[in-house]
Short mmCIF file of C-alpha atoms in Angstrom, two decimals:
data_model
loop_
_atom_site.label_atom_id
_atom_site.label_comp_id
_atom_site.label_asym_id
_atom_site.label_seq_id
_atom_site.Cartn_x
_atom_site.Cartn_y
_atom_site.Cartn_z
CA MET A 165 127.25 87.38 51.51
CA SER A 166 126.66 84.87 54.31
CA LEU A 167 129.08 84.79 57.22
CA LEU A 168 128.42 81.06 57.67
CA PRO A 169 130.63 78.50 55.93
CA ALA A 170 128.98 77.04 52.88
CA ALA A 171 127.21 73.82 53.73
CA VAL A 172 123.74 72.98 52.55
CA ARG A 173 121.86 75.84 50.96
CA GLY A 174 118.62 75.72 52.90
CA TRP A 175 116.26 78.15 54.56
CA ARG A 176 115.65 81.24 52.42
CA GLY A 177 119.11 81.14 50.88
CA LEU A 178 121.00 80.85 54.16
CA SER A 179 123.62 78.22 54.73
CA VAL A 180 122.30 75.48 56.94
CA CYS A 181 123.90 72.39 58.38
CA LYS A 182 122.97 69.07 56.80
CA SER A 183 121.14 67.75 59.86
CA CYS A 184 119.02 70.93 60.01
CA ALA A 185 118.13 70.64 56.32
CA LEU A 186 116.92 67.07 56.77
CA ARG A 187 114.72 67.84 59.77
CA ARG A 188 111.00 67.18 59.94
CA PHE A 189 109.20 70.08 61.53
CA SER A 190 106.65 69.14 64.18
CA ILE A 191 105.87 69.74 67.83
CA GLN A 192 108.25 66.90 68.62
CA PRO A 193 111.87 68.04 68.45
CA ALA A 194 113.96 66.02 66.03
CA GLN A 195 116.21 63.31 67.44
CA GLN A 196 117.84 65.03 70.35
CA LYS A 197 121.29 66.40 69.63
CA LYS A 198 124.05 65.72 72.07
CA ILE A 199 124.66 68.62 74.43
CA PRO A 200 128.20 69.95 73.87
CA ASN A 201 130.65 68.76 76.53
CA ARG A 202 131.32 72.28 77.74
CA TYR A 203 129.66 75.03 79.71
CA LEU A 204 126.94 76.86 77.78
CA GLY A 205 125.41 80.27 78.46
CA GLN A 206 122.97 78.65 80.91
CA PRO A 207 122.72 75.39 82.88
CA SER A 208 122.46 72.23 80.79
CA PRO A 209 121.89 68.57 81.68
CA PHE A 210 125.63 68.00 81.05
CA THR A 211 126.96 70.71 83.37
CA HIS A 212 124.09 70.83 85.89
CA PRO A 213 122.67 67.31 86.23
CA HIS A 214 121.46 68.23 89.73
CA LEU A 215 119.12 70.81 88.16
CA LEU A 216 118.14 69.41 84.75
CA LYS A 217 117.23 65.96 83.50
CA PRO A 218 118.16 64.92 79.94
CA GLY A 219 115.84 66.64 77.47
CA GLU A 220 115.00 69.55 79.79
CA VAL A 221 115.68 73.11 78.68
CA THR A 222 114.98 74.71 82.05
CA PRO A 223 114.36 72.76 85.29
CA GLY A 224 111.20 70.68 84.98
CA LEU A 225 110.38 71.88 81.44
CA SER A 226 111.32 69.72 78.47
CA GLN A 227 112.08 70.48 74.85
CA VAL A 228 108.68 68.95 74.02
CA GLU A 229 106.91 71.39 76.37
CA TYR A 230 108.57 74.39 74.71
CA ALA A 231 107.87 72.99 71.22
CA LEU A 232 104.21 72.54 72.15
CA ARG A 233 104.01 76.19 73.23
CA ARG A 234 105.36 77.30 69.86
CA HIS A 235 102.91 74.98 68.12
CA LYS A 236 100.00 76.47 70.09
CA LEU A 237 101.12 80.01 69.24
CA MET A 238 101.16 79.23 65.53
CA ALA A 239 97.70 77.67 65.91
CA LEU A 240 96.46 80.96 67.38
CA ILE A 241 98.02 82.81 64.46
CA GLN A 242 96.23 80.44 62.10
CA LYS A 243 92.92 81.45 63.72
CA GLU A 244 93.75 85.16 63.52
CA SER A 245 94.90 85.06 59.90
CA HIS A 246 91.67 84.16 58.11
CA GLY A 247 91.54 86.10 54.89
CA TRP A 248 95.31 86.02 54.50
CA ASP A 249 95.43 82.73 52.64
CA GLY A 250 98.55 82.08 50.61
CA LEU A 251 100.75 84.38 52.71
CA ASP A 252 103.77 83.39 54.75
CA HIS A 253 103.87 84.15 58.48
CA THR A 254 106.95 85.06 60.51
CA VAL A 255 106.92 85.56 64.27
CA ILE A 256 109.82 87.52 65.78
CA LEU A 257 110.60 87.89 69.48
CA LEU A 258 113.68 89.63 70.86
CA SER A 259 115.49 88.72 74.04
CA ASN A 260 116.38 91.27 76.67
CA PRO A 261 119.71 93.07 76.46
CA THR A 262 122.17 93.26 79.33
CA TYR A 263 121.43 96.33 81.45
CA TYR A 264 124.18 98.20 83.26
CA MET A 265 124.29 99.91 86.65
CA SER A 266 127.18 102.09 85.50
CA ASN A 267 129.92 101.89 82.91
CA ASP A 268 130.79 98.19 82.62
CA ILE A 269 129.04 96.97 85.79
CA PRO A 270 126.03 94.88 84.69
CA TYR A 271 122.86 94.09 86.53
CA VAL A 272 122.16 90.37 86.89
CA PHE A 273 120.66 89.35 83.55
CA HIS A 274 116.96 88.52 83.51
CA GLN A 275 115.40 87.25 80.30
CA ASP A 276 112.28 88.69 78.69
CA THR A 277 109.56 86.30 79.79
CA ASN A 278 107.66 86.10 76.48
CA PHE A 279 110.88 85.12 74.69
CA LEU A 280 111.77 82.73 77.51
CA TYR A 281 108.31 81.14 77.49
CA LEU A 282 108.67 80.08 73.87
CA CYS A 283 112.22 78.69 73.83
CA GLY A 284 113.84 78.65 77.29
CA PHE A 285 117.00 80.34 75.99
CA GLN A 286 118.53 82.56 78.65
CA GLU A 287 121.21 84.60 76.87
CA PRO A 288 120.91 88.30 76.01
CA ASP A 289 121.06 89.77 72.50
CA SER A 290 119.19 86.87 70.87
CA ILE A 291 116.22 86.53 68.52
CA LEU A 292 113.58 83.82 68.19
CA VAL A 293 111.87 83.36 64.82
CA LEU A 294 108.94 81.08 64.06
CA GLN A 295 108.28 80.79 60.36
CA SER A 296 105.53 79.09 58.40
CA ILE A 297 106.67 76.47 55.90
CA PRO A 298 105.78 77.10 52.23
CA GLY A 299 103.33 74.48 51.01
CA LYS A 300 102.29 73.47 54.55
CA ALA A 301 99.40 74.85 56.52
CA LEU A 302 99.81 76.44 59.93
CA PRO A 303 100.48 75.51 62.67
CA SER A 304 103.34 73.72 60.86
CA HIS A 305 106.41 75.90 61.18
CA LYS A 306 110.11 75.90 61.88
CA SER A 307 111.80 77.53 64.84
CA ILE A 308 115.04 79.45 64.49
CA LEU A 309 117.29 81.07 67.09
CA PHE A 310 119.77 83.83 66.30
CA VAL A 311 122.33 83.92 69.11
CA PRO A 312 125.57 85.70 70.04
CA ARG A 313 128.52 84.13 68.26
CA ARG A 314 131.21 82.36 70.26
CA ASP A 315 133.91 84.91 71.17
CA PRO A 316 136.77 83.73 73.42
CA SER A 317 137.82 87.29 74.26
CA ARG A 318 134.33 88.22 75.52
CA GLU A 319 133.72 84.84 77.13
CA LEU A 320 136.88 85.37 79.19
CA TRP A 321 135.09 88.30 80.86
CA ASP A 322 131.39 87.51 80.61
CA GLY A 323 131.32 83.72 80.78
CA PRO A 324 130.58 81.03 78.20
CA ARG A 325 128.14 81.41 75.34
CA SER A 326 126.04 78.58 73.97
CA GLY A 327 126.77 79.29 70.32
CA THR A 328 124.64 77.88 67.51
CA ASP A 329 125.40 74.23 68.28
CA GLY A 330 124.64 74.66 71.98
CA ALA A 331 121.42 76.57 71.28
CA ILE A 332 120.03 73.81 69.04
CA ALA A 333 121.08 70.96 71.31
CA LEU A 334 119.76 72.59 74.48
CA THR A 335 116.47 74.11 73.29
CA GLY A 336 115.47 71.74 70.47
CA VAL A 337 114.80 74.52 67.95
CA ASP A 338 115.12 73.54 64.32
CA GLU A 339 117.95 75.87 63.31
CA ALA A 340 120.33 78.39 64.87
CA TYR A 341 122.54 81.10 63.44
CA THR A 342 124.61 83.95 64.78
CA VAL A 343 122.66 87.13 65.38
CA GLU A 344 124.54 88.90 62.57
CA GLU A 345 122.81 86.54 60.12
CA PHE A 346 119.40 87.94 61.07
CA ARG A 347 119.79 90.65 58.44
CA HIS A 348 119.42 88.02 55.71
CA LEU A 349 116.03 87.03 57.09
CA VAL A 350 114.90 90.66 57.38
CA ALA A 351 115.68 91.20 53.70
CA LYS A 352 113.24 88.39 52.83
CA LEU A 353 110.38 89.90 54.87
CA LYS A 354 109.98 93.23 53.09
CA GLY A 355 107.53 92.05 50.44
CA GLU A 356 103.76 91.85 50.67
CA SER A 357 103.71 88.05 50.66
CA ASN A 358 104.91 87.81 54.25
CA ILE A 359 102.98 88.74 57.40
CA VAL A 360 105.32 89.69 60.25
CA TRP A 361 104.18 89.25 63.86
CA TYR A 362 106.20 91.43 66.21
CA ASP A 363 105.55 93.91 69.01
CA LEU A 364 106.41 97.33 67.64
CA ARG A 365 104.88 99.33 70.49
CA LYS A 366 106.98 97.85 73.28
CA PRO A 367 110.39 96.89 71.88
CA VAL A 368 112.23 94.61 74.29
CA HIS A 369 115.74 95.19 72.92
CA MET A 370 116.19 98.74 71.63
CA GLU A 371 119.42 98.10 69.72
CA LEU A 372 118.13 95.05 67.84
CA HIS A 373 114.87 96.88 67.27
CA SER A 374 116.50 99.97 65.78
CA ASP A 375 119.00 97.95 63.72
CA TYR A 376 116.53 95.51 62.21
CA MET A 377 112.89 95.85 63.14
CA GLN A 378 112.29 99.61 62.90
CA PRO A 379 113.57 99.81 59.30
CA LEU A 380 111.47 96.76 58.43
CA ALA A 381 108.41 98.30 60.09
CA GLU A 382 108.81 101.49 58.06
CA ILE A 383 108.86 99.46 54.84
CA LYS A 384 105.92 97.30 55.89
CA ALA A 385 103.93 100.41 56.83
CA ARG A 386 103.93 101.38 53.16
CA ASN A 387 102.55 97.94 52.24
CA ARG A 388 99.14 96.51 52.92
CA ASN A 389 100.67 93.95 55.28
CA HIS A 390 101.48 96.01 58.34
CA ILE A 391 103.32 94.35 61.20
CA GLN A 392 100.93 92.56 63.56
CA GLY A 393 101.28 92.48 67.34
CA ILE A 394 102.11 89.16 68.99
CA ARG A 395 102.16 90.02 72.70
CA HIS A 396 98.44 89.41 73.29
CA LEU A 397 98.61 85.94 71.75
CA VAL A 398 101.58 84.90 73.91
CA GLN A 399 99.80 86.20 77.00
CA ASN A 400 96.73 84.13 76.14
CA LEU A 401 98.93 81.04 76.18
CA ARG A 402 100.75 82.02 79.37
CA LEU A 403 97.47 82.56 81.22
CA ILE A 404 96.75 78.81 81.46
CA LYS A 405 99.55 76.91 83.18
CA SER A 406 100.50 73.36 82.24
CA PRO A 407 100.96 70.67 84.91
CA ALA A 408 104.74 71.12 84.65
CA GLU A 409 104.41 74.88 85.21
CA ILE A 410 102.20 74.33 88.25
CA GLU A 411 104.83 71.99 89.69
CA ARG A 412 107.40 74.80 89.34
CA MET A 413 105.04 77.21 91.07
CA LYS A 414 104.43 74.72 93.89
CA ILE A 415 108.17 74.77 94.54
CA ALA A 416 108.29 78.57 94.55
CA GLY A 417 105.32 78.69 96.92
CA ARG A 418 106.80 76.13 99.30
CA VAL A 419 110.21 77.82 99.37
CA THR A 420 108.63 81.20 100.11
CA ALA A 421 106.34 79.81 102.80
CA GLU A 422 109.31 78.26 104.58
CA ALA A 423 111.25 81.51 104.29
CA PHE A 424 108.33 83.39 105.87
CA THR A 425 108.20 80.93 108.76
CA GLU A 426 111.93 81.32 109.43
CA THR A 427 111.66 85.10 109.20
CA MET A 428 108.79 85.13 111.69
CA PHE A 429 110.83 82.92 113.99
CA ALA A 430 113.78 85.36 113.79
CA SER A 431 111.59 88.36 114.67
CA ARG A 432 112.20 90.25 117.90
CA SER A 433 111.62 93.73 119.19
CA PRO A 434 113.04 96.08 118.34
CA VAL A 435 114.18 94.79 114.94
CA ASP A 436 115.49 96.51 111.83
CA GLU A 437 113.42 96.12 108.67
CA ALA A 438 116.70 95.53 106.83
CA PHE A 439 117.40 92.50 109.03
CA LEU A 440 114.05 90.91 108.19
CA TYR A 441 114.63 91.69 104.51
CA ALA A 442 118.04 89.99 104.63
CA LYS A 443 116.70 87.02 106.59
CA PHE A 444 113.85 86.49 104.13
CA GLU A 445 116.14 86.67 101.10
CA PHE A 446 118.68 84.34 102.69
CA GLU A 447 116.05 81.73 103.51
CA CYS A 448 114.69 81.85 99.95
CA ARG A 449 118.12 81.55 98.37
CA ALA A 450 119.24 78.85 100.80
CA ARG A 451 116.32 76.72 99.60
CA GLY A 452 117.24 77.02 95.94
CA ALA A 453 115.49 80.19 94.78
CA ASP A 454 117.32 81.97 91.97
CA ILE A 455 116.46 85.52 93.04
CA LEU A 456 113.72 87.41 94.83
CA ALA A 457 110.78 87.97 92.51
CA TYR A 458 110.63 91.70 93.34
CA PRO A 459 111.92 94.16 95.95
CA PRO A 460 110.02 93.07 99.05
CA VAL A 461 107.93 95.32 101.24
CA VAL A 462 109.14 95.06 104.85
CA ALA A 463 107.02 97.70 106.54
CA GLY A 464 106.85 98.14 110.30
CA GLY A 465 104.13 100.08 112.12
CA ASN A 466 102.46 102.89 110.22
CA ARG A 467 104.72 102.32 107.20
CA SER A 468 102.54 99.31 106.34
CA ASN A 469 99.98 101.85 105.12
CA THR A 470 102.31 102.78 102.26
CA LEU A 471 101.43 100.05 99.77
CA HIS A 472 104.76 99.93 97.93
CA TYR A 473 107.07 100.84 100.80
CA VAL A 474 110.46 99.34 99.83
CA LYS A 475 112.97 101.51 101.69
CA ASN A 476 113.08 98.85 104.43
CA ASN A 477 115.47 100.90 106.56
CA GLN A 478 113.56 101.72 109.74
CA LEU A 479 113.49 100.21 113.19
CA ILE A 480 110.32 98.28 114.09
CA LYS A 481 109.43 99.00 117.70
CA ASP A 482 108.10 96.74 120.40
CA GLY A 483 104.33 96.38 120.00
CA GLU A 484 104.31 97.11 116.25
CA LEU A 485 103.28 94.84 113.41
CA VAL A 486 105.42 94.17 110.36
CA LEU A 487 103.88 93.65 106.93
CA LEU A 488 106.16 91.61 104.66
CA ASP A 489 105.17 91.26 101.00
CA GLY A 490 107.76 89.04 99.34
CA GLY A 491 108.28 86.29 96.82
CA CYS A 492 111.00 84.36 95.05
CA GLU A 493 111.75 83.22 91.54
CA SER A 494 112.55 79.55 91.13
CA SER A 495 113.26 78.02 87.72
CA CYS A 496 111.56 80.91 85.86
CA TYR A 497 108.36 80.95 88.00
CA VAL A 498 107.52 83.23 90.89
CA SER A 499 105.61 83.45 94.14
CA ASP A 500 103.96 86.49 95.75
CA ILE A 501 102.92 86.16 99.39
CA THR A 502 102.11 88.68 102.14
CA ARG A 503 101.93 88.12 105.87
CA THR A 504 101.51 90.55 108.78
CA TRP A 505 102.70 89.70 112.30
CA PRO A 506 103.75 91.28 115.62
CA VAL A 507 107.52 91.42 115.95
CA ASN A 508 107.30 90.81 119.71
CA GLY A 509 105.22 87.67 119.21
CA ARG A 510 101.86 88.88 120.56
CA PHE A 511 99.02 90.74 118.83
CA THR A 512 97.44 93.54 120.84
CA LYS A 513 93.64 93.41 121.05
CA PRO A 514 93.10 96.09 118.33
CA GLN A 515 95.74 94.46 116.11
CA ALA A 516 94.08 91.06 116.53
CA GLU A 517 90.63 92.52 115.77
CA LEU A 518 91.79 94.12 112.53
CA TYR A 519 93.92 91.13 111.55
CA GLN A 520 91.11 88.63 112.11
CA ALA A 521 88.78 90.80 110.05
CA VAL A 522 91.19 90.70 107.10
CA LEU A 523 91.75 86.96 107.54
CA ASP A 524 88.00 86.27 107.51
CA ILE A 525 87.64 88.33 104.34
CA GLN A 526 90.55 86.53 102.70
CA LYS A 527 89.10 83.11 103.45
CA SER A 528 85.78 84.16 101.95
CA CYS A 529 87.55 85.38 98.81
CA LEU A 530 89.58 82.17 98.56
CA SER A 531 86.38 80.13 98.62
CA LEU A 532 85.26 81.91 95.44
CA CYS A 533 88.34 80.93 93.43
CA SER A 534 86.60 78.57 91.04
CA PRO A 535 85.91 78.32 87.30
CA GLY A 536 83.38 80.86 86.05
CA MET A 537 84.17 83.49 88.67
CA SER A 538 86.51 86.36 87.81
CA LEU A 539 88.94 88.52 89.73
CA GLU A 540 86.48 91.39 89.25
CA ASN A 541 83.69 89.31 90.81
CA ILE A 542 85.90 88.48 93.80
CA TYR A 543 87.00 92.11 94.08
CA SER A 544 83.37 93.26 94.34
CA LEU A 545 82.75 90.77 97.11
CA MET A 546 85.94 91.84 98.89
CA LEU A 547 84.83 95.47 98.95
CA SER A 548 81.44 94.52 100.38
CA LEU A 549 83.02 92.34 103.07
CA ILE A 550 85.57 94.99 104.02
CA GLY A 551 82.79 97.54 104.30
CA GLN A 552 80.80 95.31 106.64
CA LYS A 553 83.85 94.57 108.79
CA LEU A 554 84.72 98.26 108.99
CA LYS A 555 81.18 98.94 110.19
CA ASP A 556 81.47 96.18 112.79
CA LEU A 557 84.77 97.66 114.02
CA GLY A 558 83.37 101.18 114.18
CA VAL A 559 85.67 102.53 111.46
CA LEU A 560 82.70 103.27 109.19
CA LYS A 561 79.47 104.68 110.52
CA SER A 562 76.59 102.22 110.32
CA GLY A 563 74.36 104.82 108.67
CA ILE A 564 76.69 105.54 105.74
CA THR A 565 74.77 106.01 102.49
CA GLU A 566 75.11 103.47 99.70
CA SER A 567 76.53 106.10 97.35
CA ASN A 568 79.40 106.81 99.76
CA PHE A 569 79.91 103.22 100.92
CA PHE A 570 82.32 101.94 98.26
CA LYS A 571 84.21 105.23 98.12
CA ALA A 572 84.80 104.95 101.87
CA VAL A 573 85.82 101.29 101.58
CA ARG A 574 88.34 102.07 98.84
CA LYS A 575 89.89 104.65 101.15
CA TYR A 576 90.88 101.80 103.49
CA CYS A 577 91.71 99.29 100.73
CA PRO A 578 92.78 101.15 97.59
CA HIS A 579 94.06 98.12 95.67
CA HIS A 580 92.47 95.22 93.81
CA VAL A 581 91.86 91.80 95.33
CA GLY A 582 94.55 90.16 93.20
CA HIS A 583 96.26 89.62 89.87
CA TYR A 584 97.48 86.84 87.60
CA LEU A 585 100.73 85.11 88.56
CA GLY A 586 103.27 83.04 86.63
CA MET A 587 106.66 83.83 85.13
CA ASP A 588 106.06 87.46 86.15
CA VAL A 589 104.64 88.76 89.41
CA HIS A 590 101.97 90.77 87.60
CA ASP A 591 101.67 88.14 84.91
CA THR A 592 99.85 88.59 81.60
CA PRO A 593 99.04 92.26 82.42
CA ASP A 594 97.01 92.83 79.26
CA ILE A 595 94.48 90.13 80.17
CA SER A 596 91.29 91.58 81.67
CA ARG A 597 90.49 90.75 85.28
CA SER A 598 86.86 90.37 84.14
CA LEU A 599 87.77 87.19 82.28
CA PRO A 600 86.09 84.12 83.82
CA LEU A 601 88.61 82.01 85.72
CA GLN A 602 89.58 78.68 84.16
CA PRO A 603 91.44 75.63 85.49
CA GLY A 604 95.17 76.22 85.16
CA MET A 605 95.05 79.94 85.90
CA VAL A 606 97.09 81.11 88.88
CA ILE A 607 96.05 84.22 90.80
CA THR A 608 96.75 86.03 94.05
CA ILE A 609 94.14 86.82 96.68
CA GLU A 610 95.28 89.74 98.84
CA PRO A 611 92.70 91.78 100.75
CA GLY A 612 93.96 94.42 103.15
CA ILE A 613 92.81 97.13 105.50
CA TYR A 614 95.04 100.17 106.04
CA ILE A 615 94.33 102.81 108.68
CA PRO A 616 96.95 105.61 108.70
CA GLU A 617 98.01 107.05 112.04
CA ASP A 618 96.75 110.52 111.03
CA ASP A 619 93.22 109.31 110.16
CA MET A 620 91.26 111.19 112.82
CA SER A 621 87.96 109.73 111.56
CA ALA A 622 89.00 106.21 112.59
CA PRO A 623 88.92 104.90 116.17
CA GLU A 624 92.19 105.76 117.87
CA ARG A 625 93.00 102.15 118.75
CA PHE A 626 93.27 101.19 115.05
CA ARG A 627 95.32 104.15 113.85
CA GLY A 628 98.72 103.27 112.42
CA ILE A 629 97.79 99.64 111.70
CA GLY A 630 97.95 98.15 108.21
CA VAL A 631 97.18 94.47 107.51
CA ARG A 632 97.38 92.50 104.27
CA ILE A 633 97.22 88.72 103.82
CA GLU A 634 98.09 87.31 100.40
CA ASP A 635 98.10 83.78 99.03
CA ASP A 636 98.84 82.26 95.61
CA VAL A 637 96.04 80.13 94.18
CA VAL A 638 95.72 77.66 91.31
CA ILE A 639 92.23 77.42 89.82
CA THR A 640 91.15 73.78 89.46
CA GLU A 641 87.95 71.95 88.54
CA ASP A 642 87.49 71.31 92.25
CA ALA A 643 88.65 73.24 95.32
CA PRO A 644 91.30 75.93 94.76
CA LEU A 645 94.90 74.81 95.26
CA VAL A 646 96.63 77.29 97.59
CA LEU A 647 100.34 77.22 96.72
CA SER A 648 101.21 79.17 99.88
CA ALA A 649 99.13 77.01 102.25
CA ASP A 650 102.21 76.17 104.36
CA CYS A 651 102.73 79.83 105.23
CA PRO A 652 101.22 80.50 108.70
CA LYS A 653 98.37 83.01 108.90
CA GLU A 654 96.16 81.99 111.84
CA ILE A 655 96.74 84.21 114.88
CA TYR A 656 97.50 81.21 117.12
CA ASP A 657 100.07 79.76 114.67
CA ILE A 658 101.80 83.10 114.17
CA GLU A 659 102.07 83.74 117.90
CA GLN A 660 103.42 80.22 118.47
CA ILE A 661 106.17 80.73 115.86
CA CYS A 662 107.07 84.28 116.87
CA GLY A 663 106.87 83.41 120.56
CA ARG A 664 109.53 80.73 120.17
CA SER A 665 112.09 83.39 119.31
CA SER A 666 111.45 85.58 122.33
#
């Protein structure tokens, strides 16, 4: 029996409000509903007019943009479902749960980005459903959110919830129900006439998965219509950024570049890595960033040769470089930038030699960021350029055989030239780096050379120096757009900024 009050008997036997029942389903949301005059589970144009304009779900991204994403996903499903004519299609994506440090102390909630990409809803314990409409061809569909019910006793502790009315008004989905009602939908999906699209292999929310999706998967496994994965299709959409997404990423890049400049300016010797970490985070947050995109690397001296050094608890001595790999998240989109600089404001001659080598390589790689190239192509060039520079610097012997050349180069740069960037730092991880670049893709370019202090085969003057330079790049029809262009990386500029603090 339905937990909803009887209203209009609509979707698959569920109660549905009259306005929902009368909706036309298209990529344009129906006439916009008035946002409730109360706090929801996330910022709204009513409570946060300084962040969101009317019609926006998240800053800079409208209900129409999110509806278009859902429309494009159903169009991809239409392409993938040839041979399944006459069957219904249901896409299911789960939100993240709330994770806890201990007992009842939660981590700051961060939404699953595939779920977020398709609806913009930022509450835990929620479900997004996209369902084909009987009698209409894909990509026609209706969008449904299942959300936590309003609960004054829990909201007293955890903060307001959007509820079904808030979820519809804010996101522009066609219908919304409490999450308990999801069981009625699951009961309708067990037959062979419905294809379910859901990621069984990597459940996002274990409790919702075990309560609803695992039992459904076991039933579907006995049918011909097994559950189909959806993750790869969402990633294909996320790979190409819209103009509105690129505007968000420009903001994240600018904020991070300014934070780097201020952190360089605050450098001195000696300085604690923890101080530079705190300064960088403060400058990001002070400029409107929501959080840091990932635990930053703040590695002084030889510690820069540990690629994912995140302890950030040592003292950086006079004469040492610091490698800071950091980024912020702003309105659901992230940056990822790396700079290396001398904390006392002056590069030594060996430091400058190695740094300039990496900078030259990075500029060459940036020049290749154009349609038709791939990250793998640029990576191959990076390895060749690093090898030549290492020969010039005397780190590699000039007579090294071709068979040993790339193995030796990878010893001094064991990572790739870059990765895709977007809502996640390592965005769309299932997409091959061999894919030709297209306008709208955003990537990082981050060559480095790392010479550990115990590498007796390298010239002594370079031992203990690690350098990486990383920028964020939008692929366009013309020249690449470097989102982090305002972040200093020329030796002269860095020394001017760092020198002002000393």
